[in-house]
Tab-separated table of C-alpha atoms in Angstrom:
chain	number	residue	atom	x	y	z
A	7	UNK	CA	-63.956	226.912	49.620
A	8	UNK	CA	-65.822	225.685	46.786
A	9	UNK	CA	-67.699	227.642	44.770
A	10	UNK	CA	-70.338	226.665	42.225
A	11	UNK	CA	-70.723	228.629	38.886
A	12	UNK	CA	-73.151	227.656	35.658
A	13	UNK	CA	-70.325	226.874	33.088
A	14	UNK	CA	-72.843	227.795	30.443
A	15	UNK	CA	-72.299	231.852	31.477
A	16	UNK	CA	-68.360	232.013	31.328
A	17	UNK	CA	-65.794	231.211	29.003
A	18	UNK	CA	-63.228	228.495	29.204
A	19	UNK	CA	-60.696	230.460	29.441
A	20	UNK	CA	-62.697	232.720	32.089
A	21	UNK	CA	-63.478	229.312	34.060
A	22	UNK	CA	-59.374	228.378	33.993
A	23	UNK	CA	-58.427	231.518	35.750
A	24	UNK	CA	-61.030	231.656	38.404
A	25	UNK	CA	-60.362	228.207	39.195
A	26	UNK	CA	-56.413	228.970	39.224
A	27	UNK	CA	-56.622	231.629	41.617
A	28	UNK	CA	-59.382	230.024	43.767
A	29	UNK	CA	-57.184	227.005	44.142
A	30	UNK	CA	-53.933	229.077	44.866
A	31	UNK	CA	-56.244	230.248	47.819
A	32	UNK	CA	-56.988	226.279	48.389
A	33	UNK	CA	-60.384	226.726	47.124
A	34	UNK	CA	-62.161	225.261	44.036
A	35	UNK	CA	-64.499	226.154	41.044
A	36	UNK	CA	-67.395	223.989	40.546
A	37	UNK	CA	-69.437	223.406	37.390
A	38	UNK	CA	-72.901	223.116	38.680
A	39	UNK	CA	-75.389	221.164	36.382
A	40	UNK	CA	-78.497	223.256	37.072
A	41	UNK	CA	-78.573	226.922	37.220
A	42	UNK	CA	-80.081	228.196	40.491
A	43	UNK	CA	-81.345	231.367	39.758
A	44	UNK	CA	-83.427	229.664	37.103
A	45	UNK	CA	-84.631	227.247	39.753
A	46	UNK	CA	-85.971	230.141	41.895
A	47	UNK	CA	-86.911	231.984	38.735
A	48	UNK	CA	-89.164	228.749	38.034
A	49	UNK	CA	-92.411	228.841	35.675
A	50	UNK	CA	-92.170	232.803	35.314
A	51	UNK	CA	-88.451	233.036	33.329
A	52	UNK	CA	-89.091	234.177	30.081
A	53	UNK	CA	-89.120	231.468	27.192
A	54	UNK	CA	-86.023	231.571	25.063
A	55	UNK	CA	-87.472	232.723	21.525
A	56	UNK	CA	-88.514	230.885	18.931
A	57	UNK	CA	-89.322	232.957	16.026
A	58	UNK	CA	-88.364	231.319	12.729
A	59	UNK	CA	-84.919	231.481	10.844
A	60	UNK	CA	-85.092	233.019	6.766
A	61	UNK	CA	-82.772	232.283	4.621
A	62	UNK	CA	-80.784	235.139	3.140
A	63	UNK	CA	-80.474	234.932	-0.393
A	64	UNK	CA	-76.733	234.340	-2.321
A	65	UNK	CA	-77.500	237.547	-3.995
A	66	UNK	CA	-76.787	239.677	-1.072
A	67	UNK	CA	-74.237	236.817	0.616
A	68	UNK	CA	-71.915	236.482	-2.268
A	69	UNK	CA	-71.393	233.100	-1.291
A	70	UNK	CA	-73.135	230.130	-0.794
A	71	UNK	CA	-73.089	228.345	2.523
A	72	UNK	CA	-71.586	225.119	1.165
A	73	UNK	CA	-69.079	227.175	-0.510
A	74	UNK	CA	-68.398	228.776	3.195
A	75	UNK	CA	-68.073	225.118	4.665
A	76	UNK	CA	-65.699	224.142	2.521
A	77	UNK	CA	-63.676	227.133	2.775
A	78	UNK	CA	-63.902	226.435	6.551
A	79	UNK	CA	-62.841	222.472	6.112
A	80	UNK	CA	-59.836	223.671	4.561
A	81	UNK	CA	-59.152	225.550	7.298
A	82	UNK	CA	-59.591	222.844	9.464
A	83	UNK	CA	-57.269	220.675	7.356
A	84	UNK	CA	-54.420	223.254	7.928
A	85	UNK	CA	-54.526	223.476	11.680
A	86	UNK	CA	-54.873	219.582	11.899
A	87	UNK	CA	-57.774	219.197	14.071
A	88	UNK	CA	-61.218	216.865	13.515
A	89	UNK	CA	-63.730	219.923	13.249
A	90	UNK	CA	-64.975	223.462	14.411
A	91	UNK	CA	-67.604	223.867	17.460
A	92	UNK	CA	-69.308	227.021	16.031
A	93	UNK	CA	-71.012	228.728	19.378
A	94	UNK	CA	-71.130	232.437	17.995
A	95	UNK	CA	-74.382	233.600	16.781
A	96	UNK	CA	-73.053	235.747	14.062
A	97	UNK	CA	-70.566	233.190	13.113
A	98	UNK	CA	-73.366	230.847	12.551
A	99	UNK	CA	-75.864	233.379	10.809
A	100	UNK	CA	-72.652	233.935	7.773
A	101	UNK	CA	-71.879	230.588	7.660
A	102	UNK	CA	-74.910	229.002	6.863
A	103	UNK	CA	-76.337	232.204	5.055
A	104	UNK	CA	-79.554	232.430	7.400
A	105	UNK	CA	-80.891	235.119	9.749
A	106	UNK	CA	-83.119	235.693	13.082
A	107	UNK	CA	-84.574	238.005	15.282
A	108	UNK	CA	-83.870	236.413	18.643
A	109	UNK	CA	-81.731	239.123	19.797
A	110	UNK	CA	-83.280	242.875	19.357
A	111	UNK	CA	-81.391	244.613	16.902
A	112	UNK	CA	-79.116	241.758	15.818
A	113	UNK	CA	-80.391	239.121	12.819
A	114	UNK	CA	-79.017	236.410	14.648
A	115	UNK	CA	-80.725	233.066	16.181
A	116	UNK	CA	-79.968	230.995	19.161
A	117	UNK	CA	-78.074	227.721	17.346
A	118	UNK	CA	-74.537	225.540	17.367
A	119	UNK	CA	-72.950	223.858	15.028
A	120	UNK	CA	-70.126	221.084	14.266
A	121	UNK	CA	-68.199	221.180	10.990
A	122	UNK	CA	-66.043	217.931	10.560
A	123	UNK	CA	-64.509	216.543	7.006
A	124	UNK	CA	-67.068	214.670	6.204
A	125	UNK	CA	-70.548	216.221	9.065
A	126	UNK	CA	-72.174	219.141	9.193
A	127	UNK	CA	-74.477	219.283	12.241
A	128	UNK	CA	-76.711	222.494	13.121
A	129	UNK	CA	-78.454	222.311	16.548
A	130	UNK	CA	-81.479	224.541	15.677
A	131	UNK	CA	-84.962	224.185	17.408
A	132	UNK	CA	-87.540	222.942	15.348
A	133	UNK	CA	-89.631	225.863	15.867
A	134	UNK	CA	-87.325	228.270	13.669
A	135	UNK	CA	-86.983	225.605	10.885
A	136	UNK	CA	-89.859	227.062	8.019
A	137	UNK	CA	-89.953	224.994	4.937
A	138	UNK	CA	-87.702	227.172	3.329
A	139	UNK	CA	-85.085	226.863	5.607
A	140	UNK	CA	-85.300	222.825	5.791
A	141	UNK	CA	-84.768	222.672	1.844
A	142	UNK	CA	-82.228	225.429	2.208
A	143	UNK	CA	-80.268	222.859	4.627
A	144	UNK	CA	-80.403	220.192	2.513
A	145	UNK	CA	-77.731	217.671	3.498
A	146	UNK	CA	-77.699	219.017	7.502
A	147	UNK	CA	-77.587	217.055	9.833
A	148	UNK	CA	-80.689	219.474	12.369
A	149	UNK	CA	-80.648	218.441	16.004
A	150	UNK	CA	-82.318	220.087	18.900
A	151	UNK	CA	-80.505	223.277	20.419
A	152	UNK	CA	-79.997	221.481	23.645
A	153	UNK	CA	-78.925	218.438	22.666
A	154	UNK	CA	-75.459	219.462	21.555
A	155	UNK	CA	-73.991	218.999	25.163
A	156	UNK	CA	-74.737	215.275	24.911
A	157	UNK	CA	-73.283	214.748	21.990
A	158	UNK	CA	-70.589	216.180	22.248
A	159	UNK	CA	-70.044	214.236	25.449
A	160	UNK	CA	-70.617	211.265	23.496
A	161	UNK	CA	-67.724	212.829	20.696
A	162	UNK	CA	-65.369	212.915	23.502
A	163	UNK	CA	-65.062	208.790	23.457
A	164	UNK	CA	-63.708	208.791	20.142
A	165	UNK	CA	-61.916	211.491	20.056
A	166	UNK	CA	-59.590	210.422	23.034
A	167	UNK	CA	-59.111	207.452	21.502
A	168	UNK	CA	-57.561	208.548	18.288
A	169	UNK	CA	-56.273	211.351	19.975
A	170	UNK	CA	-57.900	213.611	17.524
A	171	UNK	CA	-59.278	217.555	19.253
A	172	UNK	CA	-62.210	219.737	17.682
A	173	UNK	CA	-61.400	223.640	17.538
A	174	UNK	CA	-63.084	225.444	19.512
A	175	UNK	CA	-63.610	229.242	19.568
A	176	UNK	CA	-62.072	231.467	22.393
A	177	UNK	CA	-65.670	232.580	23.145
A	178	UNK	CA	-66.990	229.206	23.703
A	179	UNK	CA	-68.778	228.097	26.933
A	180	UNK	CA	-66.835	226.401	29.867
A	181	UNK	CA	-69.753	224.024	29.764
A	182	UNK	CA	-68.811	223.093	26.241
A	183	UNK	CA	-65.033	222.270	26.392
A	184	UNK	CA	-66.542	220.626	29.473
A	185	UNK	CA	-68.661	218.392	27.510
A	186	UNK	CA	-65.547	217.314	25.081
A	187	UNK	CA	-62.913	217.108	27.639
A	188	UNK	CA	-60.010	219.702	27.803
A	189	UNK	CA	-57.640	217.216	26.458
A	190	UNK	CA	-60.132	216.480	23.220
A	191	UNK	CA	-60.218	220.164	22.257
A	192	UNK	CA	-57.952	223.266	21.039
A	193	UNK	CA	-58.987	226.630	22.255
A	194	UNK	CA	-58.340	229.345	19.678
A	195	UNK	CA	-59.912	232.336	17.538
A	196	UNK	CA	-62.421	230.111	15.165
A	197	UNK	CA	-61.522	230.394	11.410
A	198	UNK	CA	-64.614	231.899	10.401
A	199	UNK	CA	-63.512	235.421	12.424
A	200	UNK	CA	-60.831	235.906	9.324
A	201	UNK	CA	-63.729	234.645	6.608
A	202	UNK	CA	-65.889	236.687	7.604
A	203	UNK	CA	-64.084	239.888	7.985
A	204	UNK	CA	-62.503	239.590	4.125
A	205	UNK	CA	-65.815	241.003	2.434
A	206	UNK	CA	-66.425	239.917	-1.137
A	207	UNK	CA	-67.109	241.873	-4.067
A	208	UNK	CA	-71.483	241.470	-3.257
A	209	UNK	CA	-71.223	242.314	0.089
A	210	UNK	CA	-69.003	245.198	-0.305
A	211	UNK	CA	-71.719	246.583	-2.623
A	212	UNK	CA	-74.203	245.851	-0.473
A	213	UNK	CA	-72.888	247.829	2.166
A	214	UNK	CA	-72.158	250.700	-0.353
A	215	UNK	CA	-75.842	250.531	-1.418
A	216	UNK	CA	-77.493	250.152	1.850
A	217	UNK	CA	-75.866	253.088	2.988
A	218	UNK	CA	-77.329	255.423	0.298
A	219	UNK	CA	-80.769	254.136	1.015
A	220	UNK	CA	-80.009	254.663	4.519
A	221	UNK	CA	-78.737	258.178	3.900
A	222	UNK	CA	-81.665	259.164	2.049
A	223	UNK	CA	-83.802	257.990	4.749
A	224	UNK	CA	-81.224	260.654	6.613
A	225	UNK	CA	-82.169	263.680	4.697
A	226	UNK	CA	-86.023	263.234	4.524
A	227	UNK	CA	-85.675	263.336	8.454
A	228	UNK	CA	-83.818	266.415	8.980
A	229	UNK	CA	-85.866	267.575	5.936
A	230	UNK	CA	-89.172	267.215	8.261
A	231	UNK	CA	-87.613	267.655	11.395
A	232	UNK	CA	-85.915	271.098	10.294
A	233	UNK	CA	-89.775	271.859	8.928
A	234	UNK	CA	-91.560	270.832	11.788
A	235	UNK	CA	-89.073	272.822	14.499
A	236	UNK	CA	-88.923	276.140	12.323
A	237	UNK	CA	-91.794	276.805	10.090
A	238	UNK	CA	-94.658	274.184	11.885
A	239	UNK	CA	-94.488	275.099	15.570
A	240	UNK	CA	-92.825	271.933	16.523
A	241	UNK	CA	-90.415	273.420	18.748
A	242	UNK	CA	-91.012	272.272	22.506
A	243	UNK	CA	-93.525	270.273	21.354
A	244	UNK	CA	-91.876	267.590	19.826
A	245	UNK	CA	-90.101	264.873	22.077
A	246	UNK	CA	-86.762	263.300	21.631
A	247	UNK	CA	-89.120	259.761	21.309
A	248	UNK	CA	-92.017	261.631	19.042
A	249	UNK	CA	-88.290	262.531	16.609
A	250	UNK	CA	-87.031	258.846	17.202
A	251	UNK	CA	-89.937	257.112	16.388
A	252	UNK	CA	-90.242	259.428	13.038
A	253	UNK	CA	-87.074	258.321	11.715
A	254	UNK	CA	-87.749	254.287	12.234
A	255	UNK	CA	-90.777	255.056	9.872
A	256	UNK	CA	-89.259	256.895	7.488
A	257	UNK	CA	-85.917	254.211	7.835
A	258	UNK	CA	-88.362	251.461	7.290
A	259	UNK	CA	-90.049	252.477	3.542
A	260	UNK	CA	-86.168	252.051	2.484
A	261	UNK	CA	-86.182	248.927	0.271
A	262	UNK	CA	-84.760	245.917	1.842
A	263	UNK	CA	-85.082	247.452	5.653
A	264	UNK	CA	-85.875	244.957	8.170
A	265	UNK	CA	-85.480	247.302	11.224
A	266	UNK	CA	-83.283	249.178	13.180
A	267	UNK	CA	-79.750	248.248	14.344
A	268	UNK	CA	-80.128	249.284	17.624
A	269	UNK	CA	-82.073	251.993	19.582
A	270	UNK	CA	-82.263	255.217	18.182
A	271	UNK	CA	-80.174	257.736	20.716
A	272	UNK	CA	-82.420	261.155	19.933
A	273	UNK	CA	-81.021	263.445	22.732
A	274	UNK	CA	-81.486	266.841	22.936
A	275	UNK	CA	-79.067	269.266	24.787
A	276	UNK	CA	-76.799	267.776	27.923
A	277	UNK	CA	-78.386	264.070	27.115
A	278	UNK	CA	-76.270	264.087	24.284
A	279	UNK	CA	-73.378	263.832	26.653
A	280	UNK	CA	-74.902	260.495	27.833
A	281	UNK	CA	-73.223	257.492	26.693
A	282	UNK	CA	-75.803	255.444	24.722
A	283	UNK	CA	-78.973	257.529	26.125
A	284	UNK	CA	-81.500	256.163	25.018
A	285	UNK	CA	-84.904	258.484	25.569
A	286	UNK	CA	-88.093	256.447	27.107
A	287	UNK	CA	-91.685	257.550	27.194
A	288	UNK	CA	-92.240	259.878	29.920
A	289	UNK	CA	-88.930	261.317	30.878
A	290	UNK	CA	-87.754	262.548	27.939
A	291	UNK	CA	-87.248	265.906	26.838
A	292	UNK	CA	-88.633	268.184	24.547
A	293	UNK	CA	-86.550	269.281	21.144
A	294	UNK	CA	-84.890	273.116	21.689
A	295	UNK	CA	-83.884	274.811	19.363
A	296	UNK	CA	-81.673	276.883	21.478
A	297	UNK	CA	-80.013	273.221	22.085
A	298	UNK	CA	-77.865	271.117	20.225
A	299	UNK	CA	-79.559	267.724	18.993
A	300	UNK	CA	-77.608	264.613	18.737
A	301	UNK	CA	-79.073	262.160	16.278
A	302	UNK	CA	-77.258	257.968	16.022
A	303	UNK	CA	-79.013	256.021	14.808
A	304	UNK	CA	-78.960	253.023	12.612
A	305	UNK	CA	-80.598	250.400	10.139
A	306	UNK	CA	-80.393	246.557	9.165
A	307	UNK	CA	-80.947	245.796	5.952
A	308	UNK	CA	-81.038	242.370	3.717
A	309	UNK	CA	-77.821	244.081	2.043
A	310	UNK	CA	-76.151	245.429	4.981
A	311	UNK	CA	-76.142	247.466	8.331
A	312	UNK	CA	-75.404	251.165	9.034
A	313	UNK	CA	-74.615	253.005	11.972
A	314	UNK	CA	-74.997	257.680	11.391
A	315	UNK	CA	-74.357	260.047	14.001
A	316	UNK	CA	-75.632	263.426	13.285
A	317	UNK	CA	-75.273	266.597	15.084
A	318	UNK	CA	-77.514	269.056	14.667
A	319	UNK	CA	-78.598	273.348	15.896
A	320	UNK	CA	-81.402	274.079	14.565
A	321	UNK	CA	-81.365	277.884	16.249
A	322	UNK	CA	-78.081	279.996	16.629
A	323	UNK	CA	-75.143	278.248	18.230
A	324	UNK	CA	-73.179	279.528	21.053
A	325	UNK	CA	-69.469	280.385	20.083
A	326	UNK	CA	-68.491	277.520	22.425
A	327	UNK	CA	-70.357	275.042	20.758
A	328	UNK	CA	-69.110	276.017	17.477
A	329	UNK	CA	-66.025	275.539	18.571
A	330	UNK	CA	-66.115	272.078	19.879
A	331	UNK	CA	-67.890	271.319	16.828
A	332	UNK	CA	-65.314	272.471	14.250
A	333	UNK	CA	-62.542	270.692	16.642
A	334	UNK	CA	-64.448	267.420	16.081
A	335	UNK	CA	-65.000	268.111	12.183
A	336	UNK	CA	-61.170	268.666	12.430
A	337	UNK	CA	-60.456	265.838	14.170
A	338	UNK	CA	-62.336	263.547	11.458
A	339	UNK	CA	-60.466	265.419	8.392
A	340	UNK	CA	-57.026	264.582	10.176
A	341	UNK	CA	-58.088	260.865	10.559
A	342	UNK	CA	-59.552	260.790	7.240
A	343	UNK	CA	-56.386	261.957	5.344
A	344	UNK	CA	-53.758	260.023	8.154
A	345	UNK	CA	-51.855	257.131	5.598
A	346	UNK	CA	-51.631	254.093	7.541
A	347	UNK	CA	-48.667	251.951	6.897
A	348	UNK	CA	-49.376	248.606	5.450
A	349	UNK	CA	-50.201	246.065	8.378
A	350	UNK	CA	-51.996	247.793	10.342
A	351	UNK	CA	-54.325	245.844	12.143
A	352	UNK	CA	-56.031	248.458	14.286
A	353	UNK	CA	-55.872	247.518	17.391
């Protein structure tokens, strides 16, 4: 039995163990060229986006991007391989300090890159390229998104002949350590992973600073939504999306606010039990305020992202309720205060 998979929708290490135990059944795992829901799907698939790319300035980075790419080459130097196959859109949006909106929510934009010693090639469509963004790039090699398959197919020559092997990360595409040959590649957690997770001094700020802009975008909701349920009539009138859609306004007058982080989960009563409810026009319920109100929300800012989870009663609380609440204040006290020995990696 053979079976045929797009090798663009699974990792290699995903592909390796599908095709192990389809062969231990004397079957096979095929990497098919063309994707066949997208050849049914035809004319009417949606267009992969193509709004532009902004560069985000050093003074919220900390870092400059050629600063990053060196950091990255010395990396590179110490595990002895040829270069990096960045495939991870967040990867990609820190290491070359620029942002998107391809992805709701997320600043990222659809791109790869290859860092060698001595190359630096981004594989960007030229519709997200403004003029900012070209002089930002300055010394980059820019090819089209797509055409990184064939090059790296073409990389794959040389390569096995000085038996050199490009890094690739663990969350790479079959159908890129395809493209370079298994033997031409090493499959590990990409260097930037660490980089990125040390935060420097700007960033740390940033975070610090976005946070109090986010938390005073916080207290002017309650503020109004604590008006509106007890002294203006609000209550039963006011939807969980009426609430939700309040708070993105009053998020987005914050300085340096560029939207939300993801969508707001306003739930009133049992939906607050729902894992990542999220409240849509028409079905959604009323605020109570003989019901407890669950509030997480979050914001993206130039400077940093934020993530709040509020619980709120806005009437008198059942002697349940104030129970499980206090348990769960507890709970975050304990956690709060727990000393963690030194190492801990957390998870």
């Amino acid at each position: 039995t053979r079976v045929g998979i797009d090798p663009t929708l699974i990792t290699a290490e995903q592909g390796a163990k599908l095709r192990e135990a389809l062969q231990a059944k004397s079957g096979d795992l095929v990497a098919i060229s063309e994707n066949l829901v997208d050849v049914v799907w035809g004319s009417a698939r949606p267009v992969r986006p193509e709004d532009p790319a902004f560069v985000l300035d050093v003074k919220y980075a900390g870092e400059t991007h050629t600063a990053k790419i060196a950091r990255v080459r010395e990396q590179l130097e110490r595990d002895n391989v040829r270069g990096l196959v960045v495939t991870a859109l967040d990867e990609l949006a820190w290491l070359f300090n620029l942002r998107g909106s391809d992805i709701d929510f997320n600043p990222v934009f659809f791109a790869y890159a290859v860092v060698t010693n001595d190359t630096v090639t981004l594989y960007m469509n030229e519709a997200k390229l403004t003029d900012a963004v070209r002089k930002h790039l300055d010394g980059i090699l820019v090819q089209p998104y797509e055409s990184i398959f064939g090059e790296l197919s073409a990389m794959s020559v040389g390569l096995a002949e000085s038996e050199g092997r490009l890094l690739v990360g663990k969350t790479a595409s079959w159908a890129l350590v395809e493209a370079l040959g298994e033997s031409n590649v090493k499959v590990d957690s990409s260097p930037i992973v660490l980089l990125k997770a040390l935060k420097n001094a700007t960033e740390l700020a940033g975070m610090r600073k976005c946070h109090e802009r986010d938390g005073a975008a916080m207290a002017n909701y309650f503020g109004w939504l604590e008006n509106e349920l007890l002294h203006n009539g609000g209550n039963l009138k006011l939807s969980e999306c009426d609430v939700a859609d309040k708070l993105e306004t009053l998020r987005r007058e914050q300085d340096l606010c560029v939207g939300l982080s993801f969508s707001t989960i306003s739930s009133v009563g049992a939906n607050g039990a729902i894992i990542h409810y999220s409240p849509q026009r028409g079905s959604e319920s009323l605020l109570d305020t003989s019901k407890m109100y669950l509030c997480d929300s979050g914001g993206q800012y130039l400077d940093g992202t934020t993530d709040v989870t509020r619980t709120y009663h806005f009437g008198e609380p059942t002697r349940w309720e104030r129970e499980c609440f206090t348990r769960v204040l507890k709970g975050h006290i304990a956690l709060d205060m727990a000393v963690f020995p030194n190492g801990t990696s957390g998870f």
